[in-house]
């Protein structure tokens, strides 16, 4: 199997996984979880009832209390932050749920300080507590409209974590965060797993392992750039999630506050790698002067090629790519955005043409990336409109964007000339 065939197979696997996770139409789906606890139903009800005496038992809930002037409504305050760094607030509308003498209610989100109300229009949740010989059984059902498996899976694991935290609180009186997925050791394992899964696509040889390892390193560096930007904008917590075969995701600690933050955080993925490009080129050029061993010359060129290609493709002006994110913040009119998108696409295609890619391959690649952009379309609308950029911020992001394109384009051309 040729390298081109392997890359095509890997690409189509990624397209299929992205479609399943992001765009497959699932419609209304219900997630249900049932757990039995060794405690009286009344004790469990005090915690599960949003207006109960122990409704703030969860470590992420600061307070949960009925609203005096609005019967049937409860305000919950969370430790999660909104765009202004303030605790997130939600208002629940509660309806009694007939359940044959059991404690039960159905709720919906009536207000949210972070998300637009339209996000919650299909969402509802029911919680039922029944008496059992062992103590009490809690049944939780969440219904919402889903497009893609990712958010459905996320909600399921959030419920599982809540159940485990509740079990710990009932046993010890303290609620602690559950789950180990985000921990560095687990993410390191997933990065290694991703490297091994990518290895066969590049050939089960030492060279293939080198390429898959370099690709994982480039992905990690890219996501570290996003994380550094989040920190610079005051996010208290940031984390990286590695998804084998699909890459990585950097997650900030609060919603975006303004368009400049959106653009800068998106740009810094490729921006971080921009600083590495001249360092690698200097190391390669130092081989002839005895500064760097000659044996590392070709691996450095392979790393430079992967670094440039990965980040340059991320700068394509597609909807879910970093390039699309940046351009949408800089150019606020449809006409200017179209012109900018065509200009950036032409620059990136020009790099491909400069290294000798055929016209048919360039056209096919462009069609694939347009398809990937369509798969990843759709976004969560914030409650408040993000603050606009001023002219200085817009120029700063624009120059950084085109500098990133130039640097990674040069990295590809430089490495290709030396390798081929």
Coordinates of C-alpha atoms in Angstrom, one line a residue:
X1 CA 0.0 0.0 0.0
X2 CA 1.4 3.4 -1.0
X3 CA 1.8 6.3 1.3
X4 CA -0.9 8.2 -0.7
X5 CA -3.4 5.3 -0.3
X6 CA -2.6 5.0 3.4
X7 CA -3.2 8.8 3.9
X8 CA -6.5 8.5 1.9
X9 CA -7.8 5.6 4.1
X10 CA -6.8 7.5 7.3
X11 CA -8.6 10.6 6.0
X12 CA -11.8 8.7 5.2
X13 CA -11.7 7.1 8.7
X14 CA -11.4 10.5 10.2
X15 CA -14.3 11.8 8.1
X16 CA -16.5 9.0 9.2
X17 CA -15.7 9.4 12.8
X18 CA -16.2 13.2 12.6
X19 CA -19.6 12.7 11.0
X20 CA -20.6 10.2 13.7
X21 CA -19.5 12.4 16.5
X22 CA -20.5 15.8 15.2
X23 CA -23.3 15.6 12.6
X24 CA -25.2 12.3 12.6
X25 CA -28.9 13.3 13.1
X26 CA -30.1 11.5 16.3
X27 CA -33.2 13.6 17.0
X28 CA -34.7 13.4 20.5
X29 CA -32.9 10.9 22.7
X30 CA -33.2 10.0 26.4
X31 CA -30.4 9.0 28.7
X32 CA -31.4 7.0 31.7
X33 CA -29.4 6.0 34.8
X34 CA -30.7 4.1 37.8
X35 CA -28.8 3.5 41.0
X36 CA -29.7 2.1 44.4
X37 CA -28.4 3.7 47.6
X38 CA -28.4 2.4 51.2
X39 CA -30.2 5.4 52.7
X40 CA -33.9 6.3 53.4
X41 CA -35.7 8.0 50.4
X42 CA -36.2 11.1 52.5
X43 CA -32.5 11.6 52.9
X44 CA -31.9 11.2 49.2
X45 CA -34.8 13.5 48.4
X46 CA -33.3 16.3 50.5
X47 CA -30.3 16.2 48.1
X48 CA -32.0 15.5 44.8
X49 CA -34.8 18.0 45.2
X50 CA -33.3 21.3 43.9
X51 CA -35.2 23.2 46.7
X52 CA -34.2 20.6 49.3
X53 CA -32.2 21.1 52.5
X54 CA -29.1 19.5 51.0
X55 CA -29.6 20.6 47.4
X56 CA -26.1 22.1 47.3
X57 CA -24.4 18.8 48.2
X58 CA -22.5 18.6 44.8
X59 CA -19.0 20.1 44.8
X60 CA -19.8 22.2 41.7
X61 CA -23.0 23.7 43.2
X62 CA -22.6 26.8 45.3
X63 CA -26.3 27.2 46.1
X64 CA -29.7 25.9 45.1
X65 CA -32.8 27.5 46.5
X66 CA -36.4 28.2 45.5
X67 CA -37.1 31.7 44.2
X68 CA -39.5 33.4 46.6
X69 CA -41.6 35.4 44.2
X70 CA -41.7 32.6 41.5
X71 CA -43.4 29.4 42.7
X72 CA -42.1 26.3 41.0
X73 CA -38.8 27.9 40.1
X74 CA -35.3 27.3 41.6
X75 CA -32.1 29.2 41.1
X76 CA -28.9 27.3 41.1
X77 CA -25.4 28.9 41.3
X78 CA -22.4 26.9 40.0
X79 CA -18.7 27.2 40.6
X80 CA -18.3 27.1 36.8
X81 CA -17.6 30.6 35.5
X82 CA -19.4 32.7 32.9
X83 CA -17.8 35.0 30.3
X84 CA -17.2 37.7 33.0
X85 CA -15.6 35.3 35.5
X86 CA -18.7 35.2 37.7
X87 CA -20.4 32.0 38.9
X88 CA -22.8 30.5 36.3
X89 CA -26.5 30.8 37.2
X90 CA -29.4 28.7 36.0
X91 CA -33.1 28.9 36.8
X92 CA -35.0 25.6 36.8
X93 CA -38.7 25.3 36.2
X94 CA -40.0 22.3 38.3
X95 CA -43.2 20.3 37.7
X96 CA -44.5 17.6 40.0
X97 CA -44.3 14.2 38.5
X98 CA -46.9 11.5 39.5
X99 CA -45.0 8.4 40.5
X100 CA -47.2 6.3 42.7
X101 CA -46.2 7.8 46.0
X102 CA -42.5 8.2 45.2
X103 CA -40.6 11.5 45.3
X104 CA -40.4 12.8 41.8
X105 CA -40.2 15.9 39.6
X106 CA -39.5 17.0 36.1
X107 CA -37.4 20.0 35.3
X108 CA -36.4 22.2 32.4
X109 CA -33.9 25.1 32.1
X110 CA -35.8 28.4 32.1
X111 CA -32.8 30.7 32.2
X112 CA -29.0 30.4 31.9
X113 CA -26.4 33.1 32.4
X114 CA -24.1 31.7 29.8
X115 CA -26.0 30.0 27.0
X116 CA -28.8 31.3 24.7
X117 CA -32.2 30.0 25.8
X118 CA -32.6 28.3 22.4
X119 CA -29.9 25.8 23.5
X120 CA -32.3 24.4 26.2
X121 CA -35.5 24.4 24.2
X122 CA -35.7 20.6 23.8
X123 CA -34.1 19.7 27.2
X124 CA -36.0 18.2 30.1
X125 CA -35.0 16.0 33.0
X126 CA -36.9 13.8 35.4
X127 CA -35.7 12.4 38.8
X128 CA -37.7 9.7 40.7
X129 CA -36.8 8.2 44.1
X130 CA -38.5 4.9 45.0
X131 CA -38.3 3.0 48.2
X132 CA -36.5 -0.4 48.0
X133 CA -35.6 -3.2 50.5
X134 CA -32.0 -2.0 50.3
X135 CA -32.8 1.7 50.8
X136 CA -33.9 3.8 47.9
X137 CA -33.5 3.8 44.1
X138 CA -32.8 6.9 42.1
X139 CA -33.9 7.1 38.4
X140 CA -32.6 9.9 36.3
X141 CA -33.7 10.5 32.7
X142 CA -32.5 13.4 30.5
X143 CA -34.1 14.1 27.1
X144 CA -32.7 16.5 24.5
X145 CA -32.3 16.9 20.7
X146 CA -28.9 15.7 19.6
X147 CA -26.9 16.0 16.4
X148 CA -23.8 13.9 16.7
X149 CA -22.8 11.3 19.3
X150 CA -20.2 13.4 21.0
X151 CA -22.6 15.5 23.2
X152 CA -24.8 12.5 23.9
X153 CA -21.8 10.5 25.2
X154 CA -20.6 13.5 27.2
X155 CA -23.9 13.8 28.9
X156 CA -24.0 10.1 29.8
X157 CA -20.6 10.3 31.5
X158 CA -21.5 13.5 33.3
X159 CA -24.5 11.7 34.8
X160 CA -22.3 8.7 35.8
X161 CA -19.9 11.0 37.5
X162 CA -22.7 12.8 39.4
X163 CA -24.0 9.4 40.6
X164 CA -20.5 8.5 41.9
X165 CA -20.2 11.9 43.6
X166 CA -23.6 11.4 45.2
X167 CA -22.6 8.0 46.5
X168 CA -19.4 9.5 48.0
X169 CA -21.4 12.3 49.6
X170 CA -23.9 10.0 51.2
X171 CA -21.1 7.8 52.6
X172 CA -18.7 10.6 53.8
X173 CA -20.6 13.8 53.7
X174 CA -18.1 15.2 51.1
X175 CA -18.6 15.5 47.4
X176 CA -15.4 15.1 45.3
X177 CA -14.8 15.4 41.6
X178 CA -15.0 12.0 39.9
X179 CA -13.3 10.6 36.8
X180 CA -9.8 10.2 35.7
X181 CA -10.1 11.0 32.0
X182 CA -8.6 14.5 32.1
X183 CA -5.7 13.5 34.3
X184 CA -2.2 14.0 32.7
X185 CA -1.3 10.3 33.0
X186 CA -4.5 9.2 31.2
X187 CA -3.9 11.8 28.5
X188 CA -0.3 10.6 28.1
X189 CA -1.6 7.1 27.6
X190 CA -4.1 8.2 25.0
X191 CA -1.3 10.1 23.2
X192 CA 0.8 7.0 23.1
X193 CA -2.2 4.9 22.0
X194 CA -2.9 7.5 19.2
X195 CA 0.7 7.2 18.0
X196 CA 0.4 3.4 17.9
X197 CA -2.9 3.5 16.0
X198 CA -1.5 5.9 13.4
X199 CA 1.7 3.8 13.0
X200 CA 0.2 1.2 10.5
X201 CA -1.0 3.9 8.2
X202 CA 2.7 5.1 7.7
X203 CA 4.1 1.5 7.5
X204 CA 5.0 -0.8 10.3
X205 CA 8.7 0.2 10.2
X206 CA 11.0 2.5 12.2
X207 CA 10.3 5.2 9.7
X208 CA 6.5 4.8 10.1
X209 CA 6.8 5.0 13.9
X210 CA 8.9 8.1 13.6
X211 CA 6.2 9.8 11.4
X212 CA 3.3 8.8 13.7
X213 CA 5.4 10.0 16.8
X214 CA 6.2 13.3 15.1
X215 CA 2.5 13.8 14.2
X216 CA 1.5 13.2 17.8
X217 CA 4.1 15.7 19.0
X218 CA 2.9 18.3 16.5
X219 CA -0.7 17.9 17.7
X220 CA 0.4 18.2 21.3
X221 CA 2.4 21.4 20.5
X222 CA -0.6 22.8 18.6
X223 CA -3.0 22.3 21.5
X224 CA -0.4 23.7 24.0
X225 CA -0.5 26.9 21.9
X226 CA -4.3 27.1 22.5
X227 CA -3.8 26.4 26.2
X228 CA -1.2 29.1 26.5
X229 CA -3.6 31.6 24.9
X230 CA -6.4 30.6 27.3
X231 CA -4.1 31.2 30.2
X232 CA -3.0 34.5 28.9
X233 CA -6.7 35.6 28.8
X234 CA -7.2 34.6 32.4
X235 CA -8.7 31.2 32.3
X236 CA -8.2 29.6 35.7
X237 CA -8.1 26.1 34.4
X238 CA -7.3 24.7 31.0
X239 CA -6.9 21.1 29.8
X240 CA -6.0 19.0 26.8
X241 CA -8.0 16.0 25.6
X242 CA -6.4 13.5 23.3
X243 CA -8.7 11.6 21.0
X244 CA -7.0 8.7 19.3
X245 CA -6.9 9.0 15.4
X246 CA -8.8 12.4 15.5
X247 CA -6.2 14.5 17.3
X248 CA -6.6 16.7 20.4
X249 CA -8.8 19.4 21.9
X250 CA -7.7 22.2 24.2
X251 CA -10.5 23.3 26.5
X252 CA -10.6 26.6 28.4
X253 CA -12.0 27.3 31.8
X254 CA -14.9 29.7 30.8
X255 CA -16.8 31.0 27.8
X256 CA -15.1 33.5 25.5
X257 CA -15.6 37.2 26.5
X258 CA -14.9 39.0 23.2
X259 CA -14.0 38.3 19.5
X260 CA -10.3 39.2 20.1
X261 CA -10.1 36.3 22.6
X262 CA -11.8 33.9 20.2
X263 CA -9.4 34.9 17.4
X264 CA -6.2 34.9 19.5
X265 CA -7.0 31.6 21.1
X266 CA -7.7 30.0 17.7
X267 CA -4.6 31.5 16.1
X268 CA -2.2 30.4 18.9
X269 CA -2.5 26.7 17.9
X270 CA -0.5 27.4 14.8
X271 CA 1.2 30.4 16.4
X272 CA 3.0 28.3 19.0
X273 CA 4.4 26.1 16.2
X274 CA 5.5 29.3 14.3
X275 CA 8.2 29.9 16.9
X276 CA 9.5 26.4 16.5
X277 CA 9.9 26.6 12.7
X278 CA 13.1 28.9 12.6
X279 CA 14.6 26.8 15.4
X280 CA 14.3 23.6 13.4
X281 CA 15.6 25.3 10.3
X282 CA 18.6 26.7 12.1
X283 CA 19.3 23.2 13.5
X284 CA 19.2 21.7 10.0
X285 CA 21.4 24.4 8.6
X286 CA 23.9 23.9 11.4
X287 CA 24.5 20.3 10.4
X288 CA 27.2 21.2 7.9
X289 CA 29.0 23.2 10.5
X290 CA 29.2 20.4 13.0
X291 CA 26.7 22.0 15.4
X292 CA 24.1 19.2 14.9
X293 CA 24.9 15.5 14.1
X294 CA 24.3 14.7 10.4
X295 CA 22.2 11.6 11.5
X296 CA 19.4 13.8 12.7
X297 CA 19.1 15.9 9.5
X298 CA 16.5 13.8 7.8
X299 CA 14.3 13.3 10.9
X300 CA 14.4 17.0 11.5
X301 CA 13.2 17.6 7.9
X302 CA 10.4 15.1 8.3
X303 CA 9.4 16.8 11.6
X304 CA 9.5 20.3 9.9
X305 CA 7.3 19.0 7.0
X306 CA 4.7 17.5 9.3
X307 CA 4.7 20.6 11.5
X308 CA 4.2 22.9 8.5
X309 CA 1.6 20.7 6.8
X310 CA -0.5 20.1 9.9
X311 CA -0.6 23.7 11.0
X312 CA -1.1 25.2 7.4
X313 CA -4.0 22.9 6.8
X314 CA -5.5 24.0 10.2
X315 CA -5.3 27.6 8.9
X316 CA -7.6 26.8 5.9
X317 CA -10.7 29.1 6.1
X318 CA -13.1 26.2 6.9
X319 CA -15.9 26.5 9.5
X320 CA -14.4 24.4 12.3
X321 CA -10.7 24.9 11.4
X322 CA -8.6 27.5 13.3
X323 CA -8.3 29.5 10.1
X324 CA -12.1 29.8 9.8
X325 CA -12.4 30.8 13.4
X326 CA -9.8 33.6 13.0
X327 CA -11.2 35.0 9.7
X328 CA -14.8 35.1 11.0
X329 CA -13.6 37.4 13.8
X330 CA -11.5 39.7 11.6
X331 CA -13.9 40.1 8.7
X332 CA -17.4 40.9 9.9
X333 CA -19.2 41.3 6.5
X334 CA -20.0 38.4 4.2
X335 CA -18.3 40.1 1.2
X336 CA -15.0 40.7 3.0
X337 CA -15.0 37.2 4.5
X338 CA -15.5 35.6 1.1
X339 CA -12.6 37.5 -0.4
X340 CA -10.3 36.8 2.6
X341 CA -11.3 33.1 2.5
X342 CA -10.5 32.8 -1.2
X343 CA -7.2 34.6 -0.7
X344 CA -6.0 32.4 2.1
X345 CA -7.1 29.2 0.2
X346 CA -5.2 30.4 -2.8
X347 CA -2.0 31.0 -0.7
X348 CA -2.3 27.5 0.7
X349 CA -2.9 25.9 -2.7
X350 CA 0.0 27.9 -4.0
X351 CA 2.3 26.2 -1.4
X352 CA 1.0 22.8 -2.6
X353 CA 1.7 23.8 -6.2
X354 CA 5.2 25.0 -5.3
X355 CA 6.2 21.6 -3.9
X356 CA 5.0 19.8 -7.0
X357 CA 1.5 18.5 -6.1
X358 CA -0.7 17.8 -9.1
X359 CA -3.7 19.9 -9.9
X360 CA -6.0 17.0 -9.5
X361 CA -4.6 16.2 -6.0
X362 CA -5.0 19.9 -5.0
X363 CA -8.6 20.0 -6.2
X364 CA -9.4 16.7 -4.4
X365 CA -7.8 17.9 -1.2
X366 CA -9.7 21.1 -1.3
X367 CA -13.0 19.2 -1.8
X368 CA -12.2 17.0 1.2
X369 CA -11.6 19.9 3.5
X370 CA -14.8 21.6 2.4
X371 CA -16.6 18.4 3.3
X372 CA -14.9 18.3 6.7
X373 CA -16.0 21.9 7.3
X374 CA -19.6 21.0 6.5
X375 CA -19.4 18.0 8.9
X376 CA -18.2 20.3 11.7
X377 CA -20.7 23.1 11.1
X378 CA -22.9 24.3 13.9
X379 CA -22.1 26.0 17.1
X380 CA -23.5 26.8 20.6
X381 CA -24.9 30.4 20.7
X382 CA -23.9 32.3 23.8
X383 CA -26.5 34.3 25.8
X384 CA -24.7 37.6 25.3
X385 CA -23.1 38.9 22.1
X386 CA -19.4 38.9 22.3
X387 CA -17.6 42.2 22.4
X388 CA -16.2 43.4 19.0
X389 CA -12.5 43.9 18.3
X390 CA -11.1 47.4 17.9
X391 CA -9.0 48.2 14.8
X392 CA -5.7 47.6 16.6
X393 CA -6.7 44.2 17.8
X394 CA -8.0 43.3 14.3
X395 CA -4.7 44.3 12.7
X396 CA -2.7 42.4 15.3
X397 CA -4.6 39.2 14.7
X398 CA -4.5 39.7 10.9
X399 CA -0.8 40.1 10.8
X400 CA -0.3 37.2 13.1
X401 CA -2.5 35.0 10.9
X402 CA -0.7 35.8 7.7
X403 CA 2.7 35.4 9.4
X404 CA 1.6 31.9 10.5
X405 CA 0.6 31.1 6.9
X406 CA 4.0 32.4 5.6
X407 CA 6.1 30.6 8.2
X408 CA 4.4 27.2 7.8
X409 CA 4.3 27.6 4.0
X410 CA 8.0 28.2 4.0
X411 CA 8.6 25.3 6.3
X412 CA 6.8 22.9 3.9
X413 CA 8.7 24.3 0.8
X414 CA 12.1 24.2 2.7
X415 CA 11.6 20.6 3.9
X416 CA 10.3 19.3 0.6
X417 CA 13.2 20.7 -1.4
X418 CA 15.7 19.0 1.0
X419 CA 13.8 15.7 1.2
X420 CA 12.7 15.3 -2.4

